Tab-separated table of C-alpha atoms and ligand atoms in Angstrom:
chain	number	residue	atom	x	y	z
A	1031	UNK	CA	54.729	-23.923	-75.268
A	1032	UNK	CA	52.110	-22.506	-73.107
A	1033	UNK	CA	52.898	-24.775	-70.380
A	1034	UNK	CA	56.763	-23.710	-70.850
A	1035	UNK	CA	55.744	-20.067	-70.676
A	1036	UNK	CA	53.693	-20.339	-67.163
A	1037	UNK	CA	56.880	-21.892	-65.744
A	1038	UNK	CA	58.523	-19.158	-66.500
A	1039	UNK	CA	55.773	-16.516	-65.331
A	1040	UNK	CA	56.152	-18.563	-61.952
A	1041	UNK	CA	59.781	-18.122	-61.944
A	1042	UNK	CA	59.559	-14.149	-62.909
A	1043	UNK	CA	57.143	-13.595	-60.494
A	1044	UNK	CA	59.458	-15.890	-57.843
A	1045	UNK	CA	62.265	-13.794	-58.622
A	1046	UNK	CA	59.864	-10.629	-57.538
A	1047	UNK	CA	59.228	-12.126	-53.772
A	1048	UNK	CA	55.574	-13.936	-55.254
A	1049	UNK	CA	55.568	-17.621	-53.897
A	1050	UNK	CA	52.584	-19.896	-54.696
A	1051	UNK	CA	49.198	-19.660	-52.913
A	1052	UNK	CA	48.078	-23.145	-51.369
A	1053	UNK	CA	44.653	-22.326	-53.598
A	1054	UNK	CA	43.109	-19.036	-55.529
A	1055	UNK	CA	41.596	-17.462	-52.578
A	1056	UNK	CA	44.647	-16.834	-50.916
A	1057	UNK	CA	46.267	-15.462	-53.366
A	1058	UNK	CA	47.742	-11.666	-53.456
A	1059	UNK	CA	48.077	-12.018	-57.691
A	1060	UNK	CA	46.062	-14.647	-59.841
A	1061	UNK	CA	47.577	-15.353	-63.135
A	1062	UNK	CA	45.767	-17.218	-65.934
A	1063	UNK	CA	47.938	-18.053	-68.854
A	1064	UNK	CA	45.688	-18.549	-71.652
A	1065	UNK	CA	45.379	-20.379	-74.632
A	1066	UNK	CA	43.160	-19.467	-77.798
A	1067	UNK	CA	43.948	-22.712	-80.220
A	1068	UNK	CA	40.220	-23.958	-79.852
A	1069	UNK	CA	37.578	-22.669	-78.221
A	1070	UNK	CA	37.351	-25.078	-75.109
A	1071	UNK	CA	40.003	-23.311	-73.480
A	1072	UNK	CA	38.399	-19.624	-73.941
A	1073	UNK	CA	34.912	-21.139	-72.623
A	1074	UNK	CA	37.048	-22.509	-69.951
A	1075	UNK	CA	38.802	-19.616	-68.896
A	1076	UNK	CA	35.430	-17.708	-68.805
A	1077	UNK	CA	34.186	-19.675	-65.799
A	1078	UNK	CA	38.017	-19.483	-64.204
A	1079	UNK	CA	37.490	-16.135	-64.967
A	1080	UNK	CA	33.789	-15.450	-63.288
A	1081	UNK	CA	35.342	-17.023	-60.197
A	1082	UNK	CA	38.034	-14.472	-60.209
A	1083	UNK	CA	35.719	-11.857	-60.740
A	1084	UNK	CA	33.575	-12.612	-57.467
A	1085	UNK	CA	36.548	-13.331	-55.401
A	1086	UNK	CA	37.824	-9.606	-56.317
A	1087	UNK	CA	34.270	-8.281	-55.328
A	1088	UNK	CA	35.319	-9.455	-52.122
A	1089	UNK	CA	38.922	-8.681	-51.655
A	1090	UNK	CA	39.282	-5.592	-54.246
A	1091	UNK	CA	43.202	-5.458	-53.314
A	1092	UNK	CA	43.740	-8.751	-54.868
A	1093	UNK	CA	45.117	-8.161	-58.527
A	1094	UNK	CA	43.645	-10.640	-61.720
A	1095	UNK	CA	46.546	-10.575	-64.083
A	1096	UNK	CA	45.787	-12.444	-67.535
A	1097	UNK	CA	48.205	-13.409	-70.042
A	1098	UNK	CA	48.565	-15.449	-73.125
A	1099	UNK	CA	47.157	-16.308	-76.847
A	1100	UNK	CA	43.961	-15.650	-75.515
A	1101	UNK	CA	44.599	-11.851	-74.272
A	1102	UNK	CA	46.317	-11.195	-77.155
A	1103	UNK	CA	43.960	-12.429	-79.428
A	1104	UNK	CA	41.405	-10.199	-77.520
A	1105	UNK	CA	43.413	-7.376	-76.440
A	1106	UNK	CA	40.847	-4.341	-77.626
A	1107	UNK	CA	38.711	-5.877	-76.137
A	1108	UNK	CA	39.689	-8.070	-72.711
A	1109	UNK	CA	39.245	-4.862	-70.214
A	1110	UNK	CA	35.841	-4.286	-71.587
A	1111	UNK	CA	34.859	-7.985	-71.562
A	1112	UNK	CA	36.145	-8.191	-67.659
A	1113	UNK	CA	36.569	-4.900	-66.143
A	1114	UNK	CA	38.175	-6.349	-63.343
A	1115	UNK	CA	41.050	-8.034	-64.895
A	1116	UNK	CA	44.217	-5.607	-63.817
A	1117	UNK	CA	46.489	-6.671	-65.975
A	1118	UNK	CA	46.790	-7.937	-69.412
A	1119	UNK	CA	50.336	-9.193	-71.795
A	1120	UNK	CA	50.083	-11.627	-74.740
A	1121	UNK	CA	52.971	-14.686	-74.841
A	1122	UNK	CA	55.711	-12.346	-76.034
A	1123	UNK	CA	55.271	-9.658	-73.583
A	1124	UNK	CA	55.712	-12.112	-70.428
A	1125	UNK	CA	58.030	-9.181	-68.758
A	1126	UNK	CA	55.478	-6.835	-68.599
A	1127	UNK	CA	53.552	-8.649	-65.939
A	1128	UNK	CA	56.822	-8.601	-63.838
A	1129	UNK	CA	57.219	-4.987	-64.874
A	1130	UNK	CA	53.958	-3.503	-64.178
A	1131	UNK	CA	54.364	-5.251	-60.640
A	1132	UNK	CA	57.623	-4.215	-59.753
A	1133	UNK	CA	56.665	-0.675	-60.914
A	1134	UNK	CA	53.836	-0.859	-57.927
A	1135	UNK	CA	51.005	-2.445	-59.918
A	1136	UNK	CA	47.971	-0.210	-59.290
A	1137	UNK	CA	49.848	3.055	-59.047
A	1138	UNK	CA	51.258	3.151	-63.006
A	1139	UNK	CA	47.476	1.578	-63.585
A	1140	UNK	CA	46.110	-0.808	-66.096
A	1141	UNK	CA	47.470	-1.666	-69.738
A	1142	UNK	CA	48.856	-4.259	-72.052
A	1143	UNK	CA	52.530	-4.624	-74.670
A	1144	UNK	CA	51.284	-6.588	-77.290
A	1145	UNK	CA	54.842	-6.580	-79.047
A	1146	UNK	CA	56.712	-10.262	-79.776
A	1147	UNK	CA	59.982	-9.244	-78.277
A	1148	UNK	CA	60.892	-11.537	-75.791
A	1149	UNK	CA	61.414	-15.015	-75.610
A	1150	UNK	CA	60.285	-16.372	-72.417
A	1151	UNK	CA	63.096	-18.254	-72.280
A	1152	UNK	CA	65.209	-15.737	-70.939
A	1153	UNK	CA	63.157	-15.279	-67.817
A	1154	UNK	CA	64.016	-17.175	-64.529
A	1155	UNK	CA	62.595	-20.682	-64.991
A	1156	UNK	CA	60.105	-22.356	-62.019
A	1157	UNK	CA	61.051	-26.198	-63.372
A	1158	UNK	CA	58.113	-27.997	-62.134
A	1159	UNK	CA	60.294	-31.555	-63.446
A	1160	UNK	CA	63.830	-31.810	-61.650
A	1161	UNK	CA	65.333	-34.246	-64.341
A	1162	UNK	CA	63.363	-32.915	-67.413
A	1163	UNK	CA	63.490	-28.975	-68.993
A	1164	UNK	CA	62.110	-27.557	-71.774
A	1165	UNK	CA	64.319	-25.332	-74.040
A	1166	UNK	CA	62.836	-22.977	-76.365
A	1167	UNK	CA	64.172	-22.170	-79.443
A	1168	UNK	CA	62.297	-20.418	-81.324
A	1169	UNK	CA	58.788	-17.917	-81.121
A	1170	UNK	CA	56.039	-17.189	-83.344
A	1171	UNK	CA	55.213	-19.151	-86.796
A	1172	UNK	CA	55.784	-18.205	-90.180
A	1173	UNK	CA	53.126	-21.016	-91.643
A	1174	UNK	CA	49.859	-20.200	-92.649
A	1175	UNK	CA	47.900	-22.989	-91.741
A	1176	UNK	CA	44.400	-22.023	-92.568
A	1177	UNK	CA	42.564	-23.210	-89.423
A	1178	UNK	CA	45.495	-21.927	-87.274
A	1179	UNK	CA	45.496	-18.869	-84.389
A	1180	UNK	CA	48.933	-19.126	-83.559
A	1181	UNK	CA	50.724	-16.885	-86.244
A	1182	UNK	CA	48.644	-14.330	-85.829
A	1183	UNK	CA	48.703	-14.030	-81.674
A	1184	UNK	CA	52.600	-15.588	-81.485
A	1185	UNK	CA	54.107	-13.771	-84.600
A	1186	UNK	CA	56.844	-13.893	-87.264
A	1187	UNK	CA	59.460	-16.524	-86.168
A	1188	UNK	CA	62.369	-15.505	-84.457
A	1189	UNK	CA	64.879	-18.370	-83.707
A	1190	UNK	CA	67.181	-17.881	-80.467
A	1191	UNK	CA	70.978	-18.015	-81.183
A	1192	UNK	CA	72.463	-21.453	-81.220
A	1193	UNK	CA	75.003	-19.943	-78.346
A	1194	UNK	CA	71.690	-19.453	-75.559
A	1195	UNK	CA	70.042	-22.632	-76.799
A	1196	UNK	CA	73.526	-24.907	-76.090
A	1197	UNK	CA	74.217	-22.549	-73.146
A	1198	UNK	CA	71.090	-23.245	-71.617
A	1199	UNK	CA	71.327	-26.835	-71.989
A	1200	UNK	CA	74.664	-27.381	-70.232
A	1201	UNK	CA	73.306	-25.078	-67.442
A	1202	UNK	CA	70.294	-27.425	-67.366
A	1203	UNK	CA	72.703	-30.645	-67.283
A	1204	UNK	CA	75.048	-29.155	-64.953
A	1205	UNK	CA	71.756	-28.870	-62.351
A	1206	UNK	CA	70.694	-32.301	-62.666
A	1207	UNK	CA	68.758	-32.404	-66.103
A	1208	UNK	CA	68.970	-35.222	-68.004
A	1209	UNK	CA	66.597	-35.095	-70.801
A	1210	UNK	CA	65.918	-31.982	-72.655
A	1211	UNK	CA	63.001	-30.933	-74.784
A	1212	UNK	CA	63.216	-28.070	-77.771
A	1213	UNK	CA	60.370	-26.415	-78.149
A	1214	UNK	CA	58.877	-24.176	-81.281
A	1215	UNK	CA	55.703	-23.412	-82.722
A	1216	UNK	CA	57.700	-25.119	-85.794
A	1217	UNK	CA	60.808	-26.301	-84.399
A	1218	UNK	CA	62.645	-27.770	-87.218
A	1219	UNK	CA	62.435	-24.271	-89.264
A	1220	UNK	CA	64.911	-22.792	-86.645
A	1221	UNK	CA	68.007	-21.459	-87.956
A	1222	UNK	CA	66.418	-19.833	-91.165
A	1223	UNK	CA	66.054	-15.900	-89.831
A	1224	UNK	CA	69.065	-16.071	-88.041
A	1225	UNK	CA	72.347	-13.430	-89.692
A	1226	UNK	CA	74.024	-14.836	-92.652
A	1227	UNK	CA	76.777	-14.975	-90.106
A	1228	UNK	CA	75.149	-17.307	-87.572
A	1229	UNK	CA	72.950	-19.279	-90.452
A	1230	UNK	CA	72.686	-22.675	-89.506
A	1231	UNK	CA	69.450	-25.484	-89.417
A	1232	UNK	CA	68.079	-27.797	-86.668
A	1233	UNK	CA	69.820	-30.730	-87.504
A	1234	UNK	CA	73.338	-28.853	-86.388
A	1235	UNK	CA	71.455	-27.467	-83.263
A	1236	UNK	CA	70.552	-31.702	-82.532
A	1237	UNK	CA	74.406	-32.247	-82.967
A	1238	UNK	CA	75.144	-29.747	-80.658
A	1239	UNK	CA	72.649	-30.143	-77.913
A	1240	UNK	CA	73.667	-34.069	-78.987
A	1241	UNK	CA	77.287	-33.004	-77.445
A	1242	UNK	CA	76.179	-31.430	-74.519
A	1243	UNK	CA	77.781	-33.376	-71.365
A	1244	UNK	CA	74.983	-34.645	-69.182
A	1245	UNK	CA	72.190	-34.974	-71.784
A	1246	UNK	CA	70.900	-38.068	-71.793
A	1247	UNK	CA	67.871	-37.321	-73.955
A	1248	UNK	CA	67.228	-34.578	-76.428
A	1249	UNK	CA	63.030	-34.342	-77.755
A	1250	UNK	CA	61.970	-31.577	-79.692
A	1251	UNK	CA	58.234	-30.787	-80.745
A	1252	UNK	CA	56.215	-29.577	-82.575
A	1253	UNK	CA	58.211	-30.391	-85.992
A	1254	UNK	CA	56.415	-29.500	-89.761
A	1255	UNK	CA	56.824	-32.084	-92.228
A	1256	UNK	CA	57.447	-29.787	-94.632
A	1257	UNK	CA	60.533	-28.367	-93.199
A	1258	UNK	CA	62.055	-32.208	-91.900
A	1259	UNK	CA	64.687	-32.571	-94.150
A	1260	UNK	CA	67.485	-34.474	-94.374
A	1261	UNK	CA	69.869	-33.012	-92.032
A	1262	UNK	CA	67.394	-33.233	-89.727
A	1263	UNK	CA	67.035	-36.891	-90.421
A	1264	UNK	CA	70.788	-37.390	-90.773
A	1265	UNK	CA	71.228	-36.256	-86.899
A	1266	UNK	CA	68.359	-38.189	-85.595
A	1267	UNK	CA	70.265	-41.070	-87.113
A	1268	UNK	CA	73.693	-40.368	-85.780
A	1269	UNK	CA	72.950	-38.638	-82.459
A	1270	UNK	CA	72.486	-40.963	-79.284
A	1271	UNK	CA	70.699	-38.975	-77.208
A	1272	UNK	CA	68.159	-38.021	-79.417
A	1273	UNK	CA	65.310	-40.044	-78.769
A	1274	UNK	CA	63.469	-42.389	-81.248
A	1275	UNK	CA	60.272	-40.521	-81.134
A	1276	UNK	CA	58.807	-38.264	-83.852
A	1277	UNK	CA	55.569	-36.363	-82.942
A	1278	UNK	CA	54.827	-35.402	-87.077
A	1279	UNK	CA	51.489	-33.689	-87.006
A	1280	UNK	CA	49.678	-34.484	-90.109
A	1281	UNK	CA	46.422	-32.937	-89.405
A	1282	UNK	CA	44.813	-35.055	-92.465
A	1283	UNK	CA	44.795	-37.653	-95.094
A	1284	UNK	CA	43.027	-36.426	-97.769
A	1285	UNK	CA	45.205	-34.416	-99.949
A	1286	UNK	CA	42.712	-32.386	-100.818
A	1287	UNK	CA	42.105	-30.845	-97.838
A	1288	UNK	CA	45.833	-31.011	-96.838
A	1289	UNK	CA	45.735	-28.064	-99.663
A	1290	UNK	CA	43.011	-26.204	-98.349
A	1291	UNK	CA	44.534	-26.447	-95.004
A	1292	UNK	CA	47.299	-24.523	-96.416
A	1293	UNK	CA	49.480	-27.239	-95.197
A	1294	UNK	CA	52.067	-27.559	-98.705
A	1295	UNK	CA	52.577	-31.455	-98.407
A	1296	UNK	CA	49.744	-34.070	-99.329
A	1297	UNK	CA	49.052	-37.930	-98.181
A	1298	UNK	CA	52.105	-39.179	-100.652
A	1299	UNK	CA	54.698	-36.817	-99.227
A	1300	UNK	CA	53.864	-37.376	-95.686
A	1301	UNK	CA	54.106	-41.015	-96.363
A	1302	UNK	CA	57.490	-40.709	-97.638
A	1303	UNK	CA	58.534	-38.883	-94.978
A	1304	UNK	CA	56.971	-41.545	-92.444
A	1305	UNK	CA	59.385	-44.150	-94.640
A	1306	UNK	CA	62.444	-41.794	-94.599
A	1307	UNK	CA	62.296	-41.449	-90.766
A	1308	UNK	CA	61.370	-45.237	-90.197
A	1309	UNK	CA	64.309	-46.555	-92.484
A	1310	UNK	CA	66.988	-43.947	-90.844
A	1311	UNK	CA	65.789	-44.462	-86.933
A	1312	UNK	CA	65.092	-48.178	-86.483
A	1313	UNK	CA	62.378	-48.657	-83.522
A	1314	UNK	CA	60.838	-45.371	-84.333
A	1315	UNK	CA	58.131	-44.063	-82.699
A	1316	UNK	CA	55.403	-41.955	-84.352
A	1317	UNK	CA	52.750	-39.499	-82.995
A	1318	UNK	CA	50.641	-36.913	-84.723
A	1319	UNK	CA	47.848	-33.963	-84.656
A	1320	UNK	CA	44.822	-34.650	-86.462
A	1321	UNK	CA	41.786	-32.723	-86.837
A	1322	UNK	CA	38.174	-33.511	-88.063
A	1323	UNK	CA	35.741	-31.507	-89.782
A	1324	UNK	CA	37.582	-29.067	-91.128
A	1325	UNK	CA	35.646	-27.289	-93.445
A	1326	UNK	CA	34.164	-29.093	-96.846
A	1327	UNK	CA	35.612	-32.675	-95.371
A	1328	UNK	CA	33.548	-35.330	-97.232
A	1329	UNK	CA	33.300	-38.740	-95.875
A	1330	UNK	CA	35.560	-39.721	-98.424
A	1331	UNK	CA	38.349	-37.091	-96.915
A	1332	UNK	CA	37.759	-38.351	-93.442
A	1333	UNK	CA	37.897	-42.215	-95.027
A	1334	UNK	CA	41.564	-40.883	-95.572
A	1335	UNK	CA	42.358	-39.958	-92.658
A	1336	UNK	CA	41.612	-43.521	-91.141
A	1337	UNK	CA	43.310	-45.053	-94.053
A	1338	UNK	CA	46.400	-42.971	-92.988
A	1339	UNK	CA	46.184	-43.873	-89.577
A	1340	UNK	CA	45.813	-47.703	-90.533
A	1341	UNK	CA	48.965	-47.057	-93.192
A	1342	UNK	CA	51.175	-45.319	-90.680
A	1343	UNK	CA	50.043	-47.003	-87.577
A	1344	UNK	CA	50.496	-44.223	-85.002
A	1345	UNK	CA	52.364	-44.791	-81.678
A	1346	UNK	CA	49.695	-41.921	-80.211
A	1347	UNK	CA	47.550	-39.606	-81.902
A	1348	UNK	CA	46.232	-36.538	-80.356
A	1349	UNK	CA	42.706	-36.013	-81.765
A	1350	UNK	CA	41.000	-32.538	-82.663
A	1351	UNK	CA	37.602	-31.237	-83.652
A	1352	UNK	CA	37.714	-28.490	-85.999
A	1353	UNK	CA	37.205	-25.129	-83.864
A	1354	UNK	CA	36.786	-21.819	-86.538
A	1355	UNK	CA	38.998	-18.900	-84.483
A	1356	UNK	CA	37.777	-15.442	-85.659
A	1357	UNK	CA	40.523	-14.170	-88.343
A	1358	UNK	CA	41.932	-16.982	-89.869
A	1359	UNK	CA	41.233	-18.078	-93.469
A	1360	UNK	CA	39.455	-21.145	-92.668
A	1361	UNK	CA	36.900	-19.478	-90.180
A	1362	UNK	CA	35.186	-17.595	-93.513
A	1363	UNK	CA	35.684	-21.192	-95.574
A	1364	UNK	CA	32.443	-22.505	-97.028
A	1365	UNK	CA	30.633	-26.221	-96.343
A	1366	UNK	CA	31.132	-26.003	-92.288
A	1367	UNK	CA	30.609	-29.743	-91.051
A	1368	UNK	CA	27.409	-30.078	-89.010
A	1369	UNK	CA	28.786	-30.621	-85.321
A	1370	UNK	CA	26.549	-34.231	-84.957
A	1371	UNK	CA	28.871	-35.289	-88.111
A	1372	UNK	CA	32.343	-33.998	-86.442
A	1373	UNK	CA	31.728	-35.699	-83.273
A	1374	UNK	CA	30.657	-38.526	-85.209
A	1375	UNK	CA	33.945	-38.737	-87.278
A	1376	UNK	CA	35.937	-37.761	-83.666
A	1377	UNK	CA	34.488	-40.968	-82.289
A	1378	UNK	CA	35.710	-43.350	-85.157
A	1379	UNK	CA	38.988	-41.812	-85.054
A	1380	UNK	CA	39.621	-42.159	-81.481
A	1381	UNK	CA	38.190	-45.651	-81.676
A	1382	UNK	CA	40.782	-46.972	-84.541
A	1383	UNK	CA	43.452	-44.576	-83.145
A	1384	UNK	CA	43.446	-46.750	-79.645
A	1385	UNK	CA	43.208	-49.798	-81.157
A	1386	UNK	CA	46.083	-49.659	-82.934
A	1387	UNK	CA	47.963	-47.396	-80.277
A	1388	UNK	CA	47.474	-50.982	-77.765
A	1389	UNK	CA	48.619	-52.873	-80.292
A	1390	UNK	CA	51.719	-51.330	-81.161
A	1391	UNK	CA	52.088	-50.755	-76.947
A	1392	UNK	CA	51.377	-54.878	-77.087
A	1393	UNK	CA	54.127	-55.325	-79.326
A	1394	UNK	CA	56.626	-53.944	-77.026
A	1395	UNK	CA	55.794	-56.911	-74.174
A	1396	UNK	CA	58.994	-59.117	-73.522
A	1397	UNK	CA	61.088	-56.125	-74.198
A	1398	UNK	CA	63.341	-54.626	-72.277
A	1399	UNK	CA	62.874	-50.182	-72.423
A	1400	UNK	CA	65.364	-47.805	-71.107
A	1401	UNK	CA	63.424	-45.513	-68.277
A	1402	UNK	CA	63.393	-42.109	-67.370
A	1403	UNK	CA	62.216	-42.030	-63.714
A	1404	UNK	CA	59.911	-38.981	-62.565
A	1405	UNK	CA	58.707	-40.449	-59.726
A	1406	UNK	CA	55.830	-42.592	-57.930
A	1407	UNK	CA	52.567	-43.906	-60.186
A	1408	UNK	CA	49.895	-42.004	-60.548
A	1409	UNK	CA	47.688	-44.899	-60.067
A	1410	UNK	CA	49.565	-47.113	-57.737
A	1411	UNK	CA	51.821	-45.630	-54.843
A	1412	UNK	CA	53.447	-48.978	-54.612
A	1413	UNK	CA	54.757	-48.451	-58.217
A	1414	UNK	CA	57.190	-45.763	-60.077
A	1415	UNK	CA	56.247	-44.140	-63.197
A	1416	UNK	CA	58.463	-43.283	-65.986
A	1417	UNK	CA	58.994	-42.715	-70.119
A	1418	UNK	CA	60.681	-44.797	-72.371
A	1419	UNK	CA	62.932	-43.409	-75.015
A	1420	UNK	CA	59.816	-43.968	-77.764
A	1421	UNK	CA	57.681	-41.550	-75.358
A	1422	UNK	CA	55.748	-44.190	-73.697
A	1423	UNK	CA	54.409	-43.853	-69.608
A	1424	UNK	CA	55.394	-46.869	-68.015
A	1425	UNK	CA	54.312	-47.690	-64.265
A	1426	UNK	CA	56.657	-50.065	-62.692
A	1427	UNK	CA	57.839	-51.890	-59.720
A	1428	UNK	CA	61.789	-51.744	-58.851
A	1429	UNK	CA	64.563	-49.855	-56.794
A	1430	UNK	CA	64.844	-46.795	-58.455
A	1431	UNK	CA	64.388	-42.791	-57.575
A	1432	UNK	CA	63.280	-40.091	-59.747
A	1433	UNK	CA	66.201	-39.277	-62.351
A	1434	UNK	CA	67.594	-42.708	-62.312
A	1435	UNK	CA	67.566	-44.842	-66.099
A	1436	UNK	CA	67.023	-48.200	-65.538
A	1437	UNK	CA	66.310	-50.875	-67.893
A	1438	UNK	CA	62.779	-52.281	-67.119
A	1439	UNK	CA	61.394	-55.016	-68.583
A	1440	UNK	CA	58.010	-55.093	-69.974
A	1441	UNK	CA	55.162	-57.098	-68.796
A	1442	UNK	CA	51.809	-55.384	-69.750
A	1443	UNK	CA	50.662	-52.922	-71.894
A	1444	UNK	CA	47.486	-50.963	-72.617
A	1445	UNK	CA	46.263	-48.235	-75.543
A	1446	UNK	CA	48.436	-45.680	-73.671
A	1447	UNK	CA	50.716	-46.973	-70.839
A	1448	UNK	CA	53.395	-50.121	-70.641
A	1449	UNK	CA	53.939	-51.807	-66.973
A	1450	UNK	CA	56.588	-53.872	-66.026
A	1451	UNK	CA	59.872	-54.372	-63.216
A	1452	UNK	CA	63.316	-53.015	-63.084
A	1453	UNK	CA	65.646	-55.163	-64.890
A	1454	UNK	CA	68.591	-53.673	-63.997
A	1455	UNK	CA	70.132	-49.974	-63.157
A	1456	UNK	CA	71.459	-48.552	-66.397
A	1457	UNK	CA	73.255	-45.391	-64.496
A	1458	UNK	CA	72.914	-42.753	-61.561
B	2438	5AD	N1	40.731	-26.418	-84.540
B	2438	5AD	C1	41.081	-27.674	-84.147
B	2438	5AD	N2	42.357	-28.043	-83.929
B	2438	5AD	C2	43.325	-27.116	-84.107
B	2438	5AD	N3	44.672	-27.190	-83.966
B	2438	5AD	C3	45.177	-25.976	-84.254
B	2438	5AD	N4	44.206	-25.116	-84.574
B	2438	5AD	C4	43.041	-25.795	-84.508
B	2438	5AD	C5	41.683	-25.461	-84.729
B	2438	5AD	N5	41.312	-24.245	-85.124
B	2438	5AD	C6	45.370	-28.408	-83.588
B	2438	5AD	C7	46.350	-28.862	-84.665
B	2438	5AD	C8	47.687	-28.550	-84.065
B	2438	5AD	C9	47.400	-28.721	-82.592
B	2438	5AD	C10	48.383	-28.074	-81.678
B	2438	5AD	O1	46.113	-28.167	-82.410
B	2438	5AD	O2	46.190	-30.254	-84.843
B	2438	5AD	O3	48.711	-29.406	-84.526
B	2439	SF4	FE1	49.726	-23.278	-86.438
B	2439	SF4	FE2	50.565	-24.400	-88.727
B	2439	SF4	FE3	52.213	-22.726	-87.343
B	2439	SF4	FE4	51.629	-25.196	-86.349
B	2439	SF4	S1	52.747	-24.758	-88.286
B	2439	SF4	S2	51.622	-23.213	-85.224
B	2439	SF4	S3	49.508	-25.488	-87.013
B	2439	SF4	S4	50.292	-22.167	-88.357
């Protein structure tokens, strides 16, 4: 989502006259678009920050504009903290920046709208990926996960009206896009706070994005298990251009501190949901969210969450320590985990999480995937690079350009990419 919204701060601030700087110190405006989900990124932005600060010293005209979870989680306090920031506007205030320019900048002076009004969807969109678009449908969060930031800097949920979201879309495939991705903090609970009148659920808005000329591939992210249900389930089954790739974040394995995460499913639930999805999309592939060291995790809690992992046997798994953000419930929880432990339990994680990640990539060897192109390897000029349907980076060798499918067939694989030569050209 955060990625999505600095496209479109690039394409607001496009639409202003702003084109990019070939590197910081050139730049008329720097923008940081934050995030506050652990604290990495705020010790990160810190040092971005200190840079920014002494390249202002030098050039007092150029204006530090920051944006983002992070300034909204701190707004009291973010022109106190750095005096020289100009400009402040959490995620749903992304217009202001574009407003406080066009208004002249330094002549209405400094400030901040912390309000959740606008989706940043409506802005003009920089696409950094000519074949591949997000579309957001929905801002904010109504869950209450205990370790999470995000409701309280993103807000309430507010879905967009099914008529934007499929509009959008067959703009997008009219220009070239070929593979959408729907984006919300909790993407399949759209629908639910829209009028009695327009009340509809995600599964409908997969049917219609599903009918959509020109999209060849539909993804959506970040879905709750809780809220997957069997509409949702239904379209994945009957919809072709939804892919067969599920990224179901189950944060845990031990039901026990599933509750205290707030989370409202435990271990047996998410395993029937992993069996649900499997039996209706054949091929499936599965990623998740995990975190360790969430507060009071015994080792027999974290010896569930590697029994998950070996139960489900994860296509990827994106791997978290526990990080307490000031304000939410689990920052004041008793039992913290001692930080050698955490990285301890990170390390074990990671290590059975890529072992079985190259094994299921091993398993798809002989095959023959249908690729997205999006260009030339990162690794290997002489090769392309690409994603199979299942989500999976695959370098490979073969006349293709970026936005063609082709069929390649598999040769290689590691714990995170596949490699392999074009069998034969699906489509242009
Ligand atoms: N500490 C560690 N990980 C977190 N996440 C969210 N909040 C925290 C936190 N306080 C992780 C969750 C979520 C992902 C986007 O980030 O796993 O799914
Ligand atoms: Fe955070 Fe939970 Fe909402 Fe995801 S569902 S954004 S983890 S509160």
């Amino acid at each position: 989502m955060n990625a999505h919204d600095s496209e479109r701060i690039k394409g607001m601030l496009e639409s202003l006259g702003l084109g990019e700087a070939t590197a910081p110190e050139e730049a008329d405006v720097v923008v940081f678009n934050t995030c506050t989900i652990r604290e990495k990124p705020d010790t990160r932005l810190a040092a971005y920050l200190g840079n920014a600060g002494a390249l202002k010293r030098e050039r007092p005209d150029m204006v530090v504009a920051v944006g983002g979870c992070y300034a909204e989680a701190q707004r009291e306090r973010i022109f106190q903290l750095y005096p020289f920031v100009d400009v402040a506007f959490g995620p749903g205030s992304i217009p202001h920046l574009g407003d406080w320019i066009a208004a002249g900048g330094f002549a209405v002076g400094r400030g901040r709208f912390g309000t959740h009004e606008h989706f940043a969807a409506d802005l003009p969109m920089h696409g950094e990926r000519r074949f591949q678009a997000w579309v957001q449908v929905s801002m904010g969060c109504n869950s209450a996960c205990a370790y999470c930031i995000v409701p309280a800097v993103r807000g309430r949920e507010q879905s967009r009206r099914p008529g934007e979201i499929v509009a959008e879309a067959t703009r997008l495939a009219e220009s070239g896009v070929r593979e959408i991705t729907l984006l919300g903090q909790n993407v399949n609970s759209w629908g639910r706070d829209l009028l009695p009148d327009l009340r509809t659920e995600f599964g409908e808005l997969l049917r219609a994005c599903d009918a959509v000329p020109g999209v060849e591939r539909i993804r959506f992210t970040s879905p709750h298990p809780k809220d997957f249900r069997a509409p949702v389930v239904a379209a994945m089954r009957e919809c072709a251009s939804v892919c067969e790739h599920v990224h179901l974040p189950a944060q845990s394995g031990s039901s026990r501190i599933l509750k205290s995460m707030r989370r409202t499913y435990d271990r047996s639930r998410y395993l029937q949901l992993v069996d649900t999805l499997r039996d209706a999309v054949p091929d499936l592939a599965l990623g998740t969210d995990l975190i360790v060291g969430f507060p009071g995790e015994t080792d027999d809690d974290f010896e569930a969450t590697l029994s998950l992992v070996g139960e489900v046997r994860f296509d990827s798994a994106f791997t978290f320590i526990y990080s307490p953000r000031a304000g939410t419930e689990a920052a004041s929880l008793p039992n913290p985990v001692p930080e050698a432990v955490k990285h301890e339990r990170l390390e074990s994680l990671v290590e059975l999480v890529q072992r079985i990640a190259a094994a299921r990539n091993a398993e798809r060897v002989g095959r023959v995937e249908e690729v997205l192109v999006e260009g030339p390897s990162r690794t290997d000029a002489a090769l392309l690079r690409g994603r199979t349907r299942r989500n999976t980076t695959v370098n490979f060798a073969g006349p293709a350009v970026a936005g063609d499918l082709v069929e390649v067939l598999i040769e290689e694989s590691t714990s995170t990419t596949l490699r392999g030569r074009v069998a034969t050209l699906v489509a242009v």
